[in-house]
PDB file of C-alpha atoms in Angstrom:
ATOM      1  CA  UNK Z   1       0.000   0.000   0.000  1.00  0.00           C
ATOM      2  CA  UNK Z   2       2.905   2.388   0.655  1.00  0.00           C
ATOM      3  CA  UNK Z   3       3.712   2.438  -3.086  1.00  0.00           C
ATOM      4  CA  UNK Z   4       0.205   3.563  -4.043  1.00  0.00           C
ATOM      5  CA  UNK Z   5      -0.228   7.100  -5.353  1.00  0.00           C
ATOM      6  CA  UNK Z   6      -2.097   8.989  -2.641  1.00  0.00           C
ATOM      7  CA  UNK Z   7      -4.015  12.251  -2.908  1.00  0.00           C
ATOM      8  CA  UNK Z   8      -1.976  13.702  -0.027  1.00  0.00           C
ATOM      9  CA  UNK Z   9       0.570  12.555   2.545  1.00  0.00           C
ATOM     10  CA  UNK Z  10      -0.554   9.854   4.965  1.00  0.00           C
ATOM     11  CA  UNK Z  11       1.336  11.821   7.649  1.00  0.00           C
ATOM     12  CA  UNK Z  12      -1.791  13.998   7.845  1.00  0.00           C
ATOM     13  CA  UNK Z  13      -3.943  11.103   9.098  1.00  0.00           C
ATOM     14  CA  UNK Z  14      -4.576  11.448  12.830  1.00  0.00           C
ATOM     15  CA  UNK Z  15      -2.892   8.764  14.961  1.00  0.00           C
ATOM     16  CA  UNK Z  16      -5.726   9.231  17.485  1.00  0.00           C
ATOM     17  CA  UNK Z  17      -8.312   8.436  14.799  1.00  0.00           C
ATOM     18  CA  UNK Z  18      -6.359   5.383  13.633  1.00  0.00           C
ATOM     19  CA  UNK Z  19      -6.227   4.082  17.215  1.00  0.00           C
ATOM     20  CA  UNK Z  20      -9.967   4.677  17.753  1.00  0.00           C
ATOM     21  CA  UNK Z  21     -11.157   2.772  14.674  1.00  0.00           C
ATOM     22  CA  UNK Z  22     -12.577  -0.733  15.141  1.00  0.00           C
ATOM     23  CA  UNK Z  23     -10.110  -3.610  14.725  1.00  0.00           C
ATOM     24  CA  UNK Z  24      -9.368  -4.235  11.068  1.00  0.00           C
ATOM     25  CA  UNK Z  25     -10.306  -0.715   9.916  1.00  0.00           C
ATOM     26  CA  UNK Z  26      -7.901   1.950   8.699  1.00  0.00           C
ATOM     27  CA  UNK Z  27      -8.224   5.570   7.615  1.00  0.00           C
ATOM     28  CA  UNK Z  28      -6.014   6.781   4.786  1.00  0.00           C
ATOM     29  CA  UNK Z  29      -5.822   9.267   1.921  1.00  0.00           C
ATOM     30  CA  UNK Z  30      -7.715   8.427  -1.257  1.00  0.00           C
ATOM     31  CA  UNK Z  31      -5.484   6.470  -3.648  1.00  0.00           C
ATOM     32  CA  UNK Z  32      -5.313   6.456  -7.437  1.00  0.00           C
ATOM     33  CA  UNK Z  33      -6.483   2.807  -7.460  1.00  0.00           C
ATOM     34  CA  UNK Z  34      -9.566   3.400  -5.294  1.00  0.00           C
ATOM     35  CA  UNK Z  35     -12.006   3.350  -8.191  1.00  0.00           C
ATOM     36  CA  UNK Z  36     -11.782  -0.448  -7.876  1.00  0.00           C
ATOM     37  CA  UNK Z  37     -11.951  -0.383  -4.075  1.00  0.00           C
ATOM     38  CA  UNK Z  38     -15.530   0.853  -3.880  1.00  0.00           C
ATOM     39  CA  UNK Z  39     -15.076   4.622  -3.529  1.00  0.00           C
ATOM     40  CA  UNK Z  40     -18.003   5.466  -5.800  1.00  0.00           C
ATOM     41  CA  UNK Z  41     -20.167   2.743  -4.248  1.00  0.00           C
ATOM     42  CA  UNK Z  42     -19.907   4.542  -0.914  1.00  0.00           C
ATOM     43  CA  UNK Z  43     -20.824   7.980  -2.244  1.00  0.00           C
ATOM     44  CA  UNK Z  44     -23.676   6.489  -4.281  1.00  0.00           C
ATOM     45  CA  UNK Z  45     -25.324   5.859  -0.913  1.00  0.00           C
ATOM     46  CA  UNK Z  46     -25.169   9.641  -0.377  1.00  0.00           C
ATOM     47  CA  UNK Z  47     -26.260  11.160  -3.690  1.00  0.00           C
ATOM     48  CA  UNK Z  48     -26.480  10.731  -7.445  1.00  0.00           C
ATOM     49  CA  UNK Z  49     -23.062   9.989  -8.963  1.00  0.00           C
ATOM     50  CA  UNK Z  50     -23.799   9.192 -12.605  1.00  0.00           C
ATOM     51  CA  UNK Z  51     -21.935   6.936 -14.992  1.00  0.00           C
ATOM     52  CA  UNK Z  52     -18.234   7.411 -14.325  1.00  0.00           C
ATOM     53  CA  UNK Z  53     -15.619   5.222 -15.984  1.00  0.00           C
ATOM     54  CA  UNK Z  54     -12.330   4.332 -14.355  1.00  0.00           C
ATOM     55  CA  UNK Z  55     -10.495   6.619 -16.800  1.00  0.00           C
ATOM     56  CA  UNK Z  56     -12.778   9.522 -15.874  1.00  0.00           C
ATOM     57  CA  UNK Z  57     -12.270   8.835 -12.166  1.00  0.00           C
ATOM     58  CA  UNK Z  58      -8.472   8.717 -12.546  1.00  0.00           C
ATOM     59  CA  UNK Z  59      -8.492  11.947 -14.557  1.00  0.00           C
ATOM     60  CA  UNK Z  60     -10.393  13.666 -11.728  1.00  0.00           C
ATOM     61  CA  UNK Z  61      -8.073  12.153  -9.090  1.00  0.00           C
ATOM     62  CA  UNK Z  62      -5.017  13.437 -10.989  1.00  0.00           C
ATOM     63  CA  UNK Z  63      -6.554  16.898 -11.355  1.00  0.00           C
ATOM     64  CA  UNK Z  64      -7.254  17.044  -7.611  1.00  0.00           C
ATOM     65  CA  UNK Z  65      -3.782  15.739  -6.750  1.00  0.00           C
ATOM     66  CA  UNK Z  66      -2.172  18.398  -8.941  1.00  0.00           C
ATOM     67  CA  UNK Z  67      -3.974  21.113  -6.934  1.00  0.00           C
ATOM     68  CA  UNK Z  68      -1.571  20.667  -4.015  1.00  0.00           C
ATOM     69  CA  UNK Z  69      -2.972  21.746  -0.674  1.00  0.00           C
ATOM     70  CA  UNK Z  70      -6.554  22.043  -1.918  1.00  0.00           C
ATOM     71  CA  UNK Z  71      -8.188  18.600  -1.833  1.00  0.00           C
ATOM     72  CA  UNK Z  72      -8.021  16.090   1.003  1.00  0.00           C
ATOM     73  CA  UNK Z  73     -10.206  12.998   0.616  1.00  0.00           C
ATOM     74  CA  UNK Z  74     -10.014  10.506   3.473  1.00  0.00           C
ATOM     75  CA  UNK Z  75     -11.349   6.979   3.157  1.00  0.00           C
ATOM     76  CA  UNK Z  76     -12.042   4.347   5.781  1.00  0.00           C
ATOM     77  CA  UNK Z  77     -11.203   0.826   4.692  1.00  0.00           C
ATOM     78  CA  UNK Z  78     -12.506  -2.387   6.232  1.00  0.00           C
ATOM     79  CA  UNK Z  79      -9.510  -4.682   5.864  1.00  0.00           C
ATOM     80  CA  UNK Z  80     -11.656  -7.575   7.101  1.00  0.00           C
ATOM     81  CA  UNK Z  81     -13.477  -7.512   3.742  1.00  0.00           C
ATOM     82  CA  UNK Z  82     -11.943  -9.299   0.783  1.00  0.00           C
ATOM     83  CA  UNK Z  83      -9.543  -6.865  -0.847  1.00  0.00           C
ATOM     84  CA  UNK Z  84     -10.015  -4.265   1.898  1.00  0.00           C
ATOM     85  CA  UNK Z  85     -12.980  -2.354   0.530  1.00  0.00           C
ATOM     86  CA  UNK Z  86     -13.745   1.294   1.238  1.00  0.00           C
ATOM     87  CA  UNK Z  87     -16.675   1.702   3.639  1.00  0.00           C
ATOM     88  CA  UNK Z  88     -16.482   5.445   4.311  1.00  0.00           C
ATOM     89  CA  UNK Z  89     -15.284   8.622   2.660  1.00  0.00           C
ATOM     90  CA  UNK Z  90     -15.226  12.350   3.247  1.00  0.00           C
ATOM     91  CA  UNK Z  91     -13.658  15.380   1.598  1.00  0.00           C
ATOM     92  CA  UNK Z  92     -12.008  18.553   2.825  1.00  0.00           C
ATOM     93  CA  UNK Z  93     -11.533  21.363   0.312  1.00  0.00           C
ATOM     94  CA  UNK Z  94      -9.409  24.391   1.134  1.00  0.00           C
ATOM     95  CA  UNK Z  95     -10.605  27.883   0.225  1.00  0.00           C
ATOM     96  CA  UNK Z  96      -8.077  30.696   0.166  1.00  0.00           C
ATOM     97  CA  UNK Z  97      -9.706  33.917   1.368  1.00  0.00           C
ATOM     98  CA  UNK Z  98      -8.962  37.627   1.536  1.00  0.00           C
ATOM     99  CA  UNK Z  99     -10.848  37.868   4.838  1.00  0.00           C
ATOM    100  CA  UNK Z 100      -9.254  37.410   8.253  1.00  0.00           C
ATOM    101  CA  UNK Z 101      -5.754  38.372   7.072  1.00  0.00           C
ATOM    102  CA  UNK Z 102      -5.771  36.003   4.084  1.00  0.00           C
ATOM    103  CA  UNK Z 103      -7.106  33.052   6.051  1.00  0.00           C
ATOM    104  CA  UNK Z 104      -7.773  29.631   4.626  1.00  0.00           C
ATOM    105  CA  UNK Z 105     -11.016  27.866   5.432  1.00  0.00           C
ATOM    106  CA  UNK Z 106     -11.986  24.245   5.030  1.00  0.00           C
ATOM    107  CA  UNK Z 107     -15.188  22.992   3.463  1.00  0.00           C
ATOM    108  CA  UNK Z 108     -16.204  19.480   4.480  1.00  0.00           C
ATOM    109  CA  UNK Z 109     -18.202  17.672   1.812  1.00  0.00           C
ATOM    110  CA  UNK Z 110     -19.485  14.263   0.792  1.00  0.00           C
ATOM    111  CA  UNK Z 111     -19.392  12.493   4.160  1.00  0.00           C
ATOM    112  CA  UNK Z 112     -20.634   8.969   3.496  1.00  0.00           C
ATOM    113  CA  UNK Z 113     -20.538   5.676   5.381  1.00  0.00           C
ATOM    114  CA  UNK Z 114     -21.882   2.473   3.812  1.00  0.00           C
ATOM    115  CA  UNK Z 115     -25.283   1.719   5.316  1.00  0.00           C
ATOM    116  CA  UNK Z 116     -24.166  -1.684   6.641  1.00  0.00           C
ATOM    117  CA  UNK Z 117     -21.269   0.019   8.480  1.00  0.00           C
ATOM    118  CA  UNK Z 118     -23.228   2.697  10.307  1.00  0.00           C
ATOM    119  CA  UNK Z 119     -23.362   2.615  14.102  1.00  0.00           C
ATOM    120  CA  UNK Z 120     -19.608   1.975  14.474  1.00  0.00           C
ATOM    121  CA  UNK Z 121     -18.679   5.663  14.930  1.00  0.00           C
ATOM    122  CA  UNK Z 122     -16.987   5.666  11.524  1.00  0.00           C
ATOM    123  CA  UNK Z 123     -18.659   8.961  10.599  1.00  0.00           C
ATOM    124  CA  UNK Z 124     -17.337  10.570  13.776  1.00  0.00           C
ATOM    125  CA  UNK Z 125     -13.846   9.230  13.047  1.00  0.00           C
ATOM    126  CA  UNK Z 126     -14.040  10.571   9.495  1.00  0.00           C
ATOM    127  CA  UNK Z 127     -14.934  14.066  10.717  1.00  0.00           C
ATOM    128  CA  UNK Z 128     -12.164  13.878  13.334  1.00  0.00           C
ATOM    129  CA  UNK Z 129      -9.705  12.852  10.614  1.00  0.00           C
ATOM    130  CA  UNK Z 130     -10.719  15.767   8.377  1.00  0.00           C
ATOM    131  CA  UNK Z 131     -10.569  18.216  11.292  1.00  0.00           C
ATOM    132  CA  UNK Z 132      -7.058  16.951  12.084  1.00  0.00           C
ATOM    133  CA  UNK Z 133      -5.965  17.549   8.483  1.00  0.00           C
ATOM    134  CA  UNK Z 134      -7.454  21.053   8.643  1.00  0.00           C
ATOM    135  CA  UNK Z 135      -5.605  21.851  11.842  1.00  0.00           C
ATOM    136  CA  UNK Z 136      -2.307  20.442  10.553  1.00  0.00           C
ATOM    137  CA  UNK Z 137      -2.421  22.450   7.312  1.00  0.00           C
ATOM    138  CA  UNK Z 138      -3.254  25.638   9.228  1.00  0.00           C
ATOM    139  CA  UNK Z 139      -6.896  26.324   8.412  1.00  0.00           C
ATOM    140  CA  UNK Z 140      -8.884  28.939  10.341  1.00  0.00           C
ATOM    141  CA  UNK Z 141     -11.954  26.686  10.571  1.00  0.00           C
ATOM    142  CA  UNK Z 142     -14.015  24.045   8.821  1.00  0.00           C
ATOM    143  CA  UNK Z 143     -17.571  24.596   7.649  1.00  0.00           C
ATOM    144  CA  UNK Z 144     -20.112  22.203   6.197  1.00  0.00           C
ATOM    145  CA  UNK Z 145     -23.676  22.076   4.942  1.00  0.00           C
ATOM    146  CA  UNK Z 146     -26.102  19.460   6.166  1.00  0.00           C
ATOM    147  CA  UNK Z 147     -29.771  18.630   6.348  1.00  0.00           C
ATOM    148  CA  UNK Z 148     -31.738  19.320   9.523  1.00  0.00           C
ATOM    149  CA  UNK Z 149     -31.989  15.596  10.139  1.00  0.00           C
ATOM    150  CA  UNK Z 150     -28.212  15.256  10.376  1.00  0.00           C
ATOM    151  CA  UNK Z 151     -27.507  18.340  12.498  1.00  0.00           C
ATOM    152  CA  UNK Z 152     -27.422  16.259  15.692  1.00  0.00           C
ATOM    153  CA  UNK Z 153     -24.621  14.097  14.322  1.00  0.00           C
ATOM    154  CA  UNK Z 154     -22.502  17.117  13.435  1.00  0.00           C
ATOM    155  CA  UNK Z 155     -23.223  18.693  16.844  1.00  0.00           C
ATOM    156  CA  UNK Z 156     -21.697  15.551  18.399  1.00  0.00           C
ATOM    157  CA  UNK Z 157     -18.642  16.170  16.211  1.00  0.00           C
ATOM    158  CA  UNK Z 158     -18.226  19.674  17.659  1.00  0.00           C
ATOM    159  CA  UNK Z 159     -19.950  21.661  14.907  1.00  0.00           C
ATOM    160  CA  UNK Z 160     -22.470  24.414  15.642  1.00  0.00           C
ATOM    161  CA  UNK Z 161     -25.272  25.757  13.481  1.00  0.00           C
ATOM    162  CA  UNK Z 162     -24.368  29.107  11.912  1.00  0.00           C
ATOM    163  CA  UNK Z 163     -26.569  30.644   9.221  1.00  0.00           C
ATOM    164  CA  UNK Z 164     -28.343  28.867   6.403  1.00  0.00           C
ATOM    165  CA  UNK Z 165     -27.438  27.509   3.010  1.00  0.00           C
ATOM    166  CA  UNK Z 166     -28.777  28.600  -0.353  1.00  0.00           C
ATOM    167  CA  UNK Z 167     -28.341  27.065  -3.816  1.00  0.00           C
ATOM    168  CA  UNK Z 168     -28.509  28.320  -7.372  1.00  0.00           C
ATOM    169  CA  UNK Z 169     -28.367  25.262  -9.625  1.00  0.00           C
ATOM    170  CA  UNK Z 170     -27.255  25.472 -13.249  1.00  0.00           C
TER     171      UNK Z 170
END
């Protein structure tokens, strides 16, 4: 696994999170080979993904990897499953701002845990892992959007409601 091309350095994965995961589970950066490890299957449980080929997925991975310091996708892998399949994923995107003395702010997106893996605190560990990355790379804060039904979960992760979200779809 050490020879796999990762989206970012594994040094940014929290040792505390790794220790808190259930036996046989690991958290790591998204890897270039993760199309075949179930990455899209996990986010399909969250929202519409569409028809994405492996070549398309790799092209997007490479684009994200080339934007150094901008995209951090963490996956949770159940190594007890044949081939060590991905069972959770979440993304942190870094926004460079002019506000707050040129601060950088994190946006947490696409938090998804396979339905048969819920109840194991994997979502909490994923948020903790992304918060750790944010702290280590020097972000001012992390923000995220969620539905009212999931606010309680994010409150347990240390997030507080602030404002409301609006969309303009194209």
